Coordinates of C-alpha atoms and ligand atoms in Angstrom, one line a residue:
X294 CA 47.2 131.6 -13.2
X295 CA 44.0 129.7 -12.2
X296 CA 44.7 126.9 -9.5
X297 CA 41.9 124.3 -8.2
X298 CA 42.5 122.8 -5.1
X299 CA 40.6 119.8 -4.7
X300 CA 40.3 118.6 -1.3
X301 CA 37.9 116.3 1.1
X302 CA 38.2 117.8 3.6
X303 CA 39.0 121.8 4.4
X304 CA 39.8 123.9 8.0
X305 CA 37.3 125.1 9.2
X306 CA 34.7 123.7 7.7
X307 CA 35.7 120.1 8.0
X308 CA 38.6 118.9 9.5
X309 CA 39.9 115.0 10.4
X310 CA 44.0 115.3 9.8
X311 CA 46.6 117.5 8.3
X312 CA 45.0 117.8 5.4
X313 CA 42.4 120.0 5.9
X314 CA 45.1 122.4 7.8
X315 CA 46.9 122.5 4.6
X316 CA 43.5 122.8 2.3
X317 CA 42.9 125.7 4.5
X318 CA 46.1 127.7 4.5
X319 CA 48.0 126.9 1.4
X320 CA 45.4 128.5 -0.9
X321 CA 45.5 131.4 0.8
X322 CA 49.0 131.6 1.0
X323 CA 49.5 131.1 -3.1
X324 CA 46.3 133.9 -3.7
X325 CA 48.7 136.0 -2.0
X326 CA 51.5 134.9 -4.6
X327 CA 48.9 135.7 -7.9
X328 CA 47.4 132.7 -8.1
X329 CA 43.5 132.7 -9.1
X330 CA 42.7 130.4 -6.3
X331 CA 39.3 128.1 -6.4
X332 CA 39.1 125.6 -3.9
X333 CA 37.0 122.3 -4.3
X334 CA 35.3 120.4 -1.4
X335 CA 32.1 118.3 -1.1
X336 CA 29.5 119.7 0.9
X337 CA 29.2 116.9 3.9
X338 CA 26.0 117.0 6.0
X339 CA 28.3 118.1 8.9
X340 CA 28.8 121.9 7.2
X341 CA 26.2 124.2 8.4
X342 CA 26.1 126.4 5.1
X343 CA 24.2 129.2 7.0
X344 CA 26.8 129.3 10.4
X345 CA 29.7 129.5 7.2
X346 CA 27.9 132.4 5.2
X347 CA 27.7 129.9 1.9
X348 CA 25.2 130.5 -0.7
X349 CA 24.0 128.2 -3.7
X350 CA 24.5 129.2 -7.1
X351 CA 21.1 129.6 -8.6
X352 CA 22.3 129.5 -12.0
X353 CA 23.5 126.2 -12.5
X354 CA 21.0 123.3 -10.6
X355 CA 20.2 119.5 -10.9
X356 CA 23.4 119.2 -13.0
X357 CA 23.5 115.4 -13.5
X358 CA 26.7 112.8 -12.7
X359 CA 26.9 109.2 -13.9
X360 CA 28.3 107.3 -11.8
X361 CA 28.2 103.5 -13.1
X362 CA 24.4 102.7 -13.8
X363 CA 23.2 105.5 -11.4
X364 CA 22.8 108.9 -12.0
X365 CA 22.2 111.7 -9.3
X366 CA 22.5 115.0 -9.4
X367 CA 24.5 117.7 -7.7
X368 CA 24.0 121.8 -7.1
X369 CA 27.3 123.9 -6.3
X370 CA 27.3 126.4 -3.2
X371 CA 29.8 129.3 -3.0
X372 CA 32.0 130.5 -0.1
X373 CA 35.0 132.5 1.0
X374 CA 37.7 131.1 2.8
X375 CA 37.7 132.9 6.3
X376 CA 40.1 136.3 6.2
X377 CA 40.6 135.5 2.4
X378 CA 39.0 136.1 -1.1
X379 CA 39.6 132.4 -1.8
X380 CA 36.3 130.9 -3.1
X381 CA 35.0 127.5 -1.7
X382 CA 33.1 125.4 -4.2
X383 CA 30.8 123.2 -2.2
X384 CA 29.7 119.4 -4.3
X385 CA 26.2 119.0 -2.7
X386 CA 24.5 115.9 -3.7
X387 CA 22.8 114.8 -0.1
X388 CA 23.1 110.8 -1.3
X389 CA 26.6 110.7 -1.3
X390 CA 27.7 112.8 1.5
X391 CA 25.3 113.4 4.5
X392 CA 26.9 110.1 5.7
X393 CA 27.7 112.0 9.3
X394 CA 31.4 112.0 8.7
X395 CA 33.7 112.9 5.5
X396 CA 35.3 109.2 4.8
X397 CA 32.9 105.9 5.3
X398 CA 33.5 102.2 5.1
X399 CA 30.7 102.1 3.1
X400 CA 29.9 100.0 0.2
X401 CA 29.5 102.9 -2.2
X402 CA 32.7 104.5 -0.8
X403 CA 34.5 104.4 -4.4
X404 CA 31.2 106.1 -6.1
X405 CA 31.3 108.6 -3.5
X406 CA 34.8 110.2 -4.8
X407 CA 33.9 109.1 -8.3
X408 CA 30.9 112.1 -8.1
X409 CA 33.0 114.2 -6.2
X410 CA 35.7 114.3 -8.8
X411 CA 33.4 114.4 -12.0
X412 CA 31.2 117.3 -10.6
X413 CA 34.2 119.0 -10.2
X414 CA 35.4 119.8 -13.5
X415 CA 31.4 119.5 -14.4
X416 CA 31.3 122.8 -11.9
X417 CA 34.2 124.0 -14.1
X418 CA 32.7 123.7 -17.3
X419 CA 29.3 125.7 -15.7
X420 CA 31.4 128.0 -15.1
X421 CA 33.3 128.4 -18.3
X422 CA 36.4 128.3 -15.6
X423 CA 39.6 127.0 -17.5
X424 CA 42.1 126.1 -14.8
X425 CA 45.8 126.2 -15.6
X426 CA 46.5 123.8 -12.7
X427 CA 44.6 121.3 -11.1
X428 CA 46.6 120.5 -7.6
X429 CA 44.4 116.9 -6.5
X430 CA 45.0 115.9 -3.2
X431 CA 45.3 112.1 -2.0
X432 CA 43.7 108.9 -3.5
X433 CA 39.8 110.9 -3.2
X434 CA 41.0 113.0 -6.4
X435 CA 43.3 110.8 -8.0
X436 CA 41.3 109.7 -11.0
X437 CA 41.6 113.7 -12.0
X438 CA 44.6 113.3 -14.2
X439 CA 42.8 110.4 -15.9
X440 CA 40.0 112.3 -16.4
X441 CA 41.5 115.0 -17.9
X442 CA 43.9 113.3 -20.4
X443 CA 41.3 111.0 -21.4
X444 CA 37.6 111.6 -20.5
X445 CA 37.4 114.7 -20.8
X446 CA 40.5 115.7 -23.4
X447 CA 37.7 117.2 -25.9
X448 CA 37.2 119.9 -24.0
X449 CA 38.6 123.1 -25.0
X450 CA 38.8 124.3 -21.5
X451 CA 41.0 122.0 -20.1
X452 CA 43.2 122.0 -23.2
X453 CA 46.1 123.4 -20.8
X454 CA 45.1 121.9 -18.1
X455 CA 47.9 120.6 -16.0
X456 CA 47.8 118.3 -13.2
X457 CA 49.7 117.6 -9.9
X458 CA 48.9 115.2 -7.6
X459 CA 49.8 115.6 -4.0
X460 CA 49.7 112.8 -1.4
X461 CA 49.8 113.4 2.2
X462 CA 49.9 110.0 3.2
X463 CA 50.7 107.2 1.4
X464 CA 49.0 104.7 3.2
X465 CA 46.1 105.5 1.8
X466 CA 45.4 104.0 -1.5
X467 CA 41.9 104.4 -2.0
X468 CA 41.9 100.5 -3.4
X469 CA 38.7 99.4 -5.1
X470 CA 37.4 96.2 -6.8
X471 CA 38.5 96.3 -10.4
X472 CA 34.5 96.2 -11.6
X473 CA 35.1 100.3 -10.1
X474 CA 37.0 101.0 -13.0
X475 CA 33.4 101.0 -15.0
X476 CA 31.8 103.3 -12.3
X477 CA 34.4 105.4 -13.3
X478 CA 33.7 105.4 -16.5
X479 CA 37.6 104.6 -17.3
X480 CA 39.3 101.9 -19.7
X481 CA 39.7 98.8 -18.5
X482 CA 42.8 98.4 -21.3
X483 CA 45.1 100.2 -18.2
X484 CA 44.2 97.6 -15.6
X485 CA 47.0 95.0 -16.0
X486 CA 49.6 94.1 -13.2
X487 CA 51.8 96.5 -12.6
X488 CA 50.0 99.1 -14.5
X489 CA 48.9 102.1 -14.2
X490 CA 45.6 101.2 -12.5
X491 CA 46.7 97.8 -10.9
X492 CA 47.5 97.6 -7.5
X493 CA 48.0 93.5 -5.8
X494 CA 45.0 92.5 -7.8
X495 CA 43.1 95.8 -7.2
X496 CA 41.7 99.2 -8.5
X497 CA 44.0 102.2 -6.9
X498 CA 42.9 105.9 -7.5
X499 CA 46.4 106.8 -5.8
X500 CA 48.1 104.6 -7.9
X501 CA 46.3 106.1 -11.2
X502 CA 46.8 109.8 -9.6
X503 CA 50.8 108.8 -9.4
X504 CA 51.1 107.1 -12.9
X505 CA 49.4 110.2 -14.7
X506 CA 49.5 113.4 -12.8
X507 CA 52.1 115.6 -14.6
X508 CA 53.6 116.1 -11.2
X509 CA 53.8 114.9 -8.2
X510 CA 53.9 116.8 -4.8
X511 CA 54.6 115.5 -1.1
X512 CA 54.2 117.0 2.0
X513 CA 58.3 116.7 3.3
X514 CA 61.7 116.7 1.6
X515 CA 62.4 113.5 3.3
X516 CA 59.0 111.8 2.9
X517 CA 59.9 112.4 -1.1
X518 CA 62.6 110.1 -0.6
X519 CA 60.8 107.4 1.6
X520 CA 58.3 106.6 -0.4
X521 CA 59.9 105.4 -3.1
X522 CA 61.8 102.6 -0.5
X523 CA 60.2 99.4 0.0
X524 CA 59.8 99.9 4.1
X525 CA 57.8 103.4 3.5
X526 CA 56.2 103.2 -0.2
X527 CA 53.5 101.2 0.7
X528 CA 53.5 99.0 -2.3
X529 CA 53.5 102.2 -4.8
X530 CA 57.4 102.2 -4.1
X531 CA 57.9 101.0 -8.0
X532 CA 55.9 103.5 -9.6
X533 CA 57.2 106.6 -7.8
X534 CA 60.8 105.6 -8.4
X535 CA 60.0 105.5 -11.8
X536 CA 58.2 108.8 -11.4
X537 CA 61.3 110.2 -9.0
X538 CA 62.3 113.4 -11.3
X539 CA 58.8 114.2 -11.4
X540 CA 58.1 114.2 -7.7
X541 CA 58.6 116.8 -5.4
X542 CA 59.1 117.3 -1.2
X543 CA 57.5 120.6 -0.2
X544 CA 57.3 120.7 3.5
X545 CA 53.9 122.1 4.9
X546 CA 53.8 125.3 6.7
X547 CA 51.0 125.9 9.1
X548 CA 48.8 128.7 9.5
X549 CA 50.6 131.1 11.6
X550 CA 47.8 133.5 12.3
X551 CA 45.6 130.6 13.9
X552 CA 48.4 128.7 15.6
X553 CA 50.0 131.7 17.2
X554 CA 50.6 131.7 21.1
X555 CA 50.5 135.7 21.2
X556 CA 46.8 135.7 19.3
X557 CA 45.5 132.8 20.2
X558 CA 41.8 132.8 21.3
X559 CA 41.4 129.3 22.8
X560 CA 44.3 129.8 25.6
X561 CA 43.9 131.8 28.6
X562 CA 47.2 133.6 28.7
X563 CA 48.7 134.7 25.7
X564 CA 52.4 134.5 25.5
X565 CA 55.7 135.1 23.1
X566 CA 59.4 134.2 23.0
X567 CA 59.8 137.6 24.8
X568 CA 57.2 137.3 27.3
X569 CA 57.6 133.2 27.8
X570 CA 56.2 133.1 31.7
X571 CA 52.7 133.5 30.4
X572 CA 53.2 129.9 29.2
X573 CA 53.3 128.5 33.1
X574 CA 50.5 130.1 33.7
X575 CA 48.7 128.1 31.2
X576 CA 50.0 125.4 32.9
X577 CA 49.2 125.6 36.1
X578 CA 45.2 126.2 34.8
X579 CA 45.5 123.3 33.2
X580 CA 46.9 121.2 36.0
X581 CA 44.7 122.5 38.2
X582 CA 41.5 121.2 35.6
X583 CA 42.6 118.4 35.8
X584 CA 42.7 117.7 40.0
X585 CA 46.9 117.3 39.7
X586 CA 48.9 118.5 42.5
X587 CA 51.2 121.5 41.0
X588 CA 54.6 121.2 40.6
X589 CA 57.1 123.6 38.3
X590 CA 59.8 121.4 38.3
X591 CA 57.5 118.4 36.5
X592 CA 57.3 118.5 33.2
X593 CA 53.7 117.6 31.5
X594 CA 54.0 115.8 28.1
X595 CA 51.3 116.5 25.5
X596 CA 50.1 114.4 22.7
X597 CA 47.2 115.2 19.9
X598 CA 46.4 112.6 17.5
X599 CA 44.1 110.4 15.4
X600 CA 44.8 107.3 17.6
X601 CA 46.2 104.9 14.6
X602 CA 49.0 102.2 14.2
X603 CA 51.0 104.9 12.6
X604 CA 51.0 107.4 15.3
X605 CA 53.6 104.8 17.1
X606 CA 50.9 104.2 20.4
X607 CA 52.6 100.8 20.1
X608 CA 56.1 102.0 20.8
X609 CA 54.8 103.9 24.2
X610 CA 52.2 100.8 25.3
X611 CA 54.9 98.0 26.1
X612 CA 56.7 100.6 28.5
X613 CA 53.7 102.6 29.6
X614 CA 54.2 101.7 33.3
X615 CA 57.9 102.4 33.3
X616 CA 57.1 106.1 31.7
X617 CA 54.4 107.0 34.6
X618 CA 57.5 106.1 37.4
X619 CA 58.9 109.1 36.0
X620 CA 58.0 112.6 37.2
X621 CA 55.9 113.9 34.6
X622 CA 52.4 114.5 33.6
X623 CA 50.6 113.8 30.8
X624 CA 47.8 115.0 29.1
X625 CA 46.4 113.0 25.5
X626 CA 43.9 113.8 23.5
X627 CA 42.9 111.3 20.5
X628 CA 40.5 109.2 19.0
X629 CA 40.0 106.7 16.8
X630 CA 41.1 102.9 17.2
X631 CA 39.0 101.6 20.1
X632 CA 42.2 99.4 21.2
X633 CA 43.6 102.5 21.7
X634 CA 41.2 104.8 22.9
X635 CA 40.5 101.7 25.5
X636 CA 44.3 101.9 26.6
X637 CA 44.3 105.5 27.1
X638 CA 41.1 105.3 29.1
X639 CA 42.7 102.5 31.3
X640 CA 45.8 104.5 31.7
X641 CA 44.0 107.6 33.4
X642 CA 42.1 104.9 35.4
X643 CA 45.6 103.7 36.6
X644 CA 47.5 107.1 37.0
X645 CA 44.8 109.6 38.1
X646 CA 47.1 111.7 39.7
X647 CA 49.3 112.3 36.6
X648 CA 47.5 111.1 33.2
X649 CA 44.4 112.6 31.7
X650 CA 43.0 111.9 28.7
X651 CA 40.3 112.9 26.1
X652 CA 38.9 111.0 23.8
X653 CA 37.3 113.0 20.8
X654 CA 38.0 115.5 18.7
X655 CA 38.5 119.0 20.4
X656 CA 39.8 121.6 18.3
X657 CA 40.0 124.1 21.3
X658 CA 41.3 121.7 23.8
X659 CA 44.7 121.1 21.2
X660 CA 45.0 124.6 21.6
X661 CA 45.3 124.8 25.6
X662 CA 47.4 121.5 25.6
X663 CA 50.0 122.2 23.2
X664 CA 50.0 125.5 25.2
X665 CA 50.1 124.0 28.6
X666 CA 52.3 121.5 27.7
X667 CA 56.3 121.1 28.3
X668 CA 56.8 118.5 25.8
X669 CA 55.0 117.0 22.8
X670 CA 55.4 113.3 22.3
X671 CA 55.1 112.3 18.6
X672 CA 56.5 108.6 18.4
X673 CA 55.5 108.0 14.6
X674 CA 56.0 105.0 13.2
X675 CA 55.6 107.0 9.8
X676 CA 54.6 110.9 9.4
X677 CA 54.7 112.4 5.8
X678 CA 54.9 115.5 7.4
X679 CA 53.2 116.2 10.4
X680 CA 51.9 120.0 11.9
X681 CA 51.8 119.0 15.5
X682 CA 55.8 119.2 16.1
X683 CA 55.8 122.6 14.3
X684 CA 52.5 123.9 16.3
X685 CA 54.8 122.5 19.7
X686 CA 58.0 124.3 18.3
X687 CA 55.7 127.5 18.2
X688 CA 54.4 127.4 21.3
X689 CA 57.8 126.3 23.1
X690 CA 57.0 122.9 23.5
X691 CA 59.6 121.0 23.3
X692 CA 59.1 118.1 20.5
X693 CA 60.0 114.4 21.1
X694 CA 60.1 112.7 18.2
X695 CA 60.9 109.4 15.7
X696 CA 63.2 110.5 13.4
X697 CA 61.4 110.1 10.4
X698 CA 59.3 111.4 7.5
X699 CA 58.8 115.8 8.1
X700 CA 59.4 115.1 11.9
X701 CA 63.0 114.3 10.5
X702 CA 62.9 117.6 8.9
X703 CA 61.6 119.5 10.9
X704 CA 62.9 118.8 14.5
X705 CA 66.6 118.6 15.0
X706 CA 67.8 116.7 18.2
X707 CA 69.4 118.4 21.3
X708 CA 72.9 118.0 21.9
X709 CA 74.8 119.5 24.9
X710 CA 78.1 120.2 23.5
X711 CA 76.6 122.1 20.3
X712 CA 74.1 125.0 20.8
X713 CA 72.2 123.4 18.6
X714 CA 68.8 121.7 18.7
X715 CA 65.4 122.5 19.0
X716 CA 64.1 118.7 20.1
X717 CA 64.4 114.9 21.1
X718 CA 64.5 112.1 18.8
X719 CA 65.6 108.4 17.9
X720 CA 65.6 106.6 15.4
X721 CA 65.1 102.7 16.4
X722 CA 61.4 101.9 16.5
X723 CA 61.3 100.1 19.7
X724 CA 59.4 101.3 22.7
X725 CA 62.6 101.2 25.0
X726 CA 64.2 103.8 22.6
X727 CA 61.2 106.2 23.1
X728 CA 61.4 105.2 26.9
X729 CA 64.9 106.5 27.2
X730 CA 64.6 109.5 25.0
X731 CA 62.1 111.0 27.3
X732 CA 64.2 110.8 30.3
X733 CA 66.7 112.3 28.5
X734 CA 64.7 115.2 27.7
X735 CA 63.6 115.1 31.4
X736 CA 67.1 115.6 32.2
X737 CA 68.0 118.7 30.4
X738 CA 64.8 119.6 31.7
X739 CA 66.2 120.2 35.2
X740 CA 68.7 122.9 33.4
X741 CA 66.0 125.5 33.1
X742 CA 68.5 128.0 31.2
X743 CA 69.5 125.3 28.6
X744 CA 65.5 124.2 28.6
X745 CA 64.3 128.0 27.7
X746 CA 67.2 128.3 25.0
X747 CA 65.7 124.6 23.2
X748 CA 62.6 126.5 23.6
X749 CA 63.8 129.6 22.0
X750 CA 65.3 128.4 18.8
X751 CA 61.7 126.7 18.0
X752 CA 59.9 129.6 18.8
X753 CA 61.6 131.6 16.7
X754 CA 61.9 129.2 13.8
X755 CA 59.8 130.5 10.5
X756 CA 56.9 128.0 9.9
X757 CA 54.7 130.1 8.0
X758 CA 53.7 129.0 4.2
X759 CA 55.4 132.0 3.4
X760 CA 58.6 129.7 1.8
X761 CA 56.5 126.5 0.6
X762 CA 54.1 128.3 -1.0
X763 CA 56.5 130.1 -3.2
X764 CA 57.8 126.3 -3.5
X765 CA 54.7 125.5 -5.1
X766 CA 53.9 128.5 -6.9
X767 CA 57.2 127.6 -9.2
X768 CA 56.4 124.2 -9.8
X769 CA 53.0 125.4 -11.3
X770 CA 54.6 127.8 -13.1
X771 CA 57.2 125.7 -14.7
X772 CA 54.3 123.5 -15.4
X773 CA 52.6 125.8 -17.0
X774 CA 55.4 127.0 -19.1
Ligands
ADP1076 P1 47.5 113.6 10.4 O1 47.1 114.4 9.2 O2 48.2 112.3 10.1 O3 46.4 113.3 11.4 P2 49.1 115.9 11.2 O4 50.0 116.1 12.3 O5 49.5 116.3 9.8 O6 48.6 114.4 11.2 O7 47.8 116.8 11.5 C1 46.9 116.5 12.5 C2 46.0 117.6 12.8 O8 44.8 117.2 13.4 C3 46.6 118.6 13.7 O9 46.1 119.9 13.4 C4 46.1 118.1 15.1 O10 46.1 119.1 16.0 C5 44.7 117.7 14.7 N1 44.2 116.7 15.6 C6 44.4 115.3 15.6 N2 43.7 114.7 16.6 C7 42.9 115.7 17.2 C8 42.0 115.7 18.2 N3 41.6 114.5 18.8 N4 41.4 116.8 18.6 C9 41.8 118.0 17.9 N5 42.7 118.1 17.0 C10 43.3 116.9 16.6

């Protein structure tokens, strides 16, 4: 069965949120299963195409894109997804993406993912490549399924070409002007409120990907259902209820080779459920980086994240002083927001002794923290599913949580009279909540033996894309049949 997987971003060539984790391990993970797996990604000024062994295709050059009243033109490179025979088709057209980073507020945003989509399936067609499946991912390739049932419907190659959309975040809507909808070389006859292209007064590409993908994919089993409520859907609530039996929560796995505290490369120690003391040693390196004064019996909370409004930095600001009274450390690494990234640079300014933070991206450092850490702290206000709790449960850091989205799935709150439990969490999203679900947590702390066994059951818990793959696989084959 031949799969594309289109994607903006991919591990490890180009990375900003979960998505490129997944873009990076799920395709591996269904080649495994017999799929024919080609992967799509545009070939950002940022990917060195030397240090990642990519080469152009000679064959096929200067093949030209409209895009509106412009044309440019693109050439393909080739590439192999590290410890993998997946090949890595790289969109290279220099005027649309050496822009420094993947996603812009730039004017010609839209026209950007406009090329990117078209010189997909142009790629295809070069390469007489009929795919069974196209798997889109996010608003970027939502215009795909449009393109295939109408622009593109005389092709014989893509006469069985199915579609599935899969949205890891619904917040992001790609929403255009509707003069867009002639970039895109699309009919203006589906623009009309509430249709399929018509989002408050706008041009969606999500919105078009979710009215005409043949299915639908998200990233959680409880996500699935959220999205289609007015607090979590975002606006696109109405169409996705009245896609519901088409949609489908498949929770992420992560890559268990990478994110595996007995392998992993960027930690000092190297550690396993049997062999968990390694872990403190970890710790203490890290405490001792940092100029803190060591103590076993304080716990050090952890948090990774693009520093946004969804992350829940809100819930933790109004009772950030109350949280440093308590004995703990805590070590963040983020960017993004400068209100944010300004409040985490005061708060290590206030708590030297105790808080440290990092602003930037450091793949390596999220390594060594979530290591080094006792605790994860994951307040989201909304997380469709989220890999930082699972990379936490896999190194034995214990996961504090809002209960919602994949962290609902995912991590299962600690109660003492049950053995069960592999977590914190609340549900109310109010800063006091958060505040009092971390001392709790720092009080079963104190009980190391009923600490290591919380540990434990996460440690042990199966992450691997092992079962969501297979999840996907039959949804593409149904699909096909
Ligand atoms: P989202 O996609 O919403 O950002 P996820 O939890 O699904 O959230 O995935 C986030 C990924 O990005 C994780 O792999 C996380 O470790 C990584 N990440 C986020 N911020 C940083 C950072 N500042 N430095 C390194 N890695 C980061």
């Amino acid at each position: 069965m031949n799969v594309a997987f289109l994607t903006t971003e991919c591990f490890p060539y180009v990375k900003t949120g979960g998505l490129a984790d997944v873009s990076g391990s799920l395709p591996k993970a269904l080649q495994k299963l017999g799929c024919d797996m080609k992967v799509f990604l545009p070939l950002y000024d940022t990917i060195k195409t030397i240090d990642n062994g990519l080469y152009v295709n000679e064959e096929f050059k200067d093949i030209p894109v409209q895009v509106g009243d412009n044309t440019f033109t693109f050439n393909f490179w080739e590439g192999t997804l590290p410890d993998s025979d997946v090949t890595v088709y790289f969109i290279d057209c220099p005027h649309y993406f050496h822009r420094g980073k993947p996603y812009t507020d730039d004017k010609d945003e839209d026209e950007r993912f406009i090329f990117f989509q078209i010189a997909c399936l142009e790629t295809m067609q070069r390469l007489k490549w009929s795919p069974a499946i196209i798997n889109c991912n996010d608003w970027q390739t939502g215009l795909i399924p449009s393109y295939i049932k109408f622009n593109y419907n005389w092709d014989e190659l893509f006469k069985n070409t199915r579609t599935i959309l899969s949205i890891h975040n619904i917040g992001y809507q790609g929403r255009f002007a509707p003069s867009t909808l002639q970039k895109a070389g699309l009919n203006y006859d589906n623009f009309y409120p509430e249709g399929p292209y018509e989002l408050d007064s706008a041009f969606s590409f999500l919105k078009a990907g979710i009215w005409f993908a043949d299915l639908l994919t998200t990233v959680s089993p409880n996500y699935a259902k959220e999205i289609q409520t007015e607090e979590y859907g975002a606006g696109l609530e109405g169409v996705l209820q009245m896609r519901s039996k088409d949609l489908y929560g498949i929770l992420n796995g992560i890559d268990v080779d990478i994110w595996n505290p007995e392998k992993d490369i960027y930690i000092p120690y190297n550690y396993s459920a049997d062999k968990v003391d390694a872990k403190y040693k970890i710790k203490k390196h890290l405490i001792k980086e940092a100029g803190f004064k060591y103590d076993e019996n304080i716990p050090v909370i952890g948090l990774i994240t693009r520093l946004t409004g969804q992350k829940g930095l809100d819930l933790i600001m109004p009772v950030f002083h109350e949280l440093m009274q308590l004995p703990i450390y805590m070590m963040v690494l983020g960017s993004g927001e400068k209100k944010y990234e300004e409040f985490i640079e005061r708060a290590a300014d206030a708590y030297t002794d105790k808080f440290i933070e990092y602003v930037g991206y450091n793949n390596e450092l999220s390594h060594l923290i979530t290591a080094a850490a006792d605790m994860f702290l994951m307040p989201s206000l909304y997380e469709p599913c989220g890999l930082n709790q699972m990379y936490s449960l896999r190194y034995g850091t214990v996961p504090i949580v809002r209960k919602t989205g994949g962290l609902a799935d995912t991590v299962h709150d600690y109660h003492e009279h049950n053995n069960e439990g592999n977590g914190f969490s609340f549900e109310d999203a109010q800063p006091y909540v958060l505040l009092e679900t971390v001392k709790r947590a720092l009080h079963v702390y104190q009980d190391k033996k009923e600490w290591k066994k919380i540990m434990l059951r996460g440690m042990k818990a199966d992450f691997s894309w092992d079962k969501s793959a297979k999840e996907y696989y039959d949804i593409y084959e149904n699909l096909v049949k």
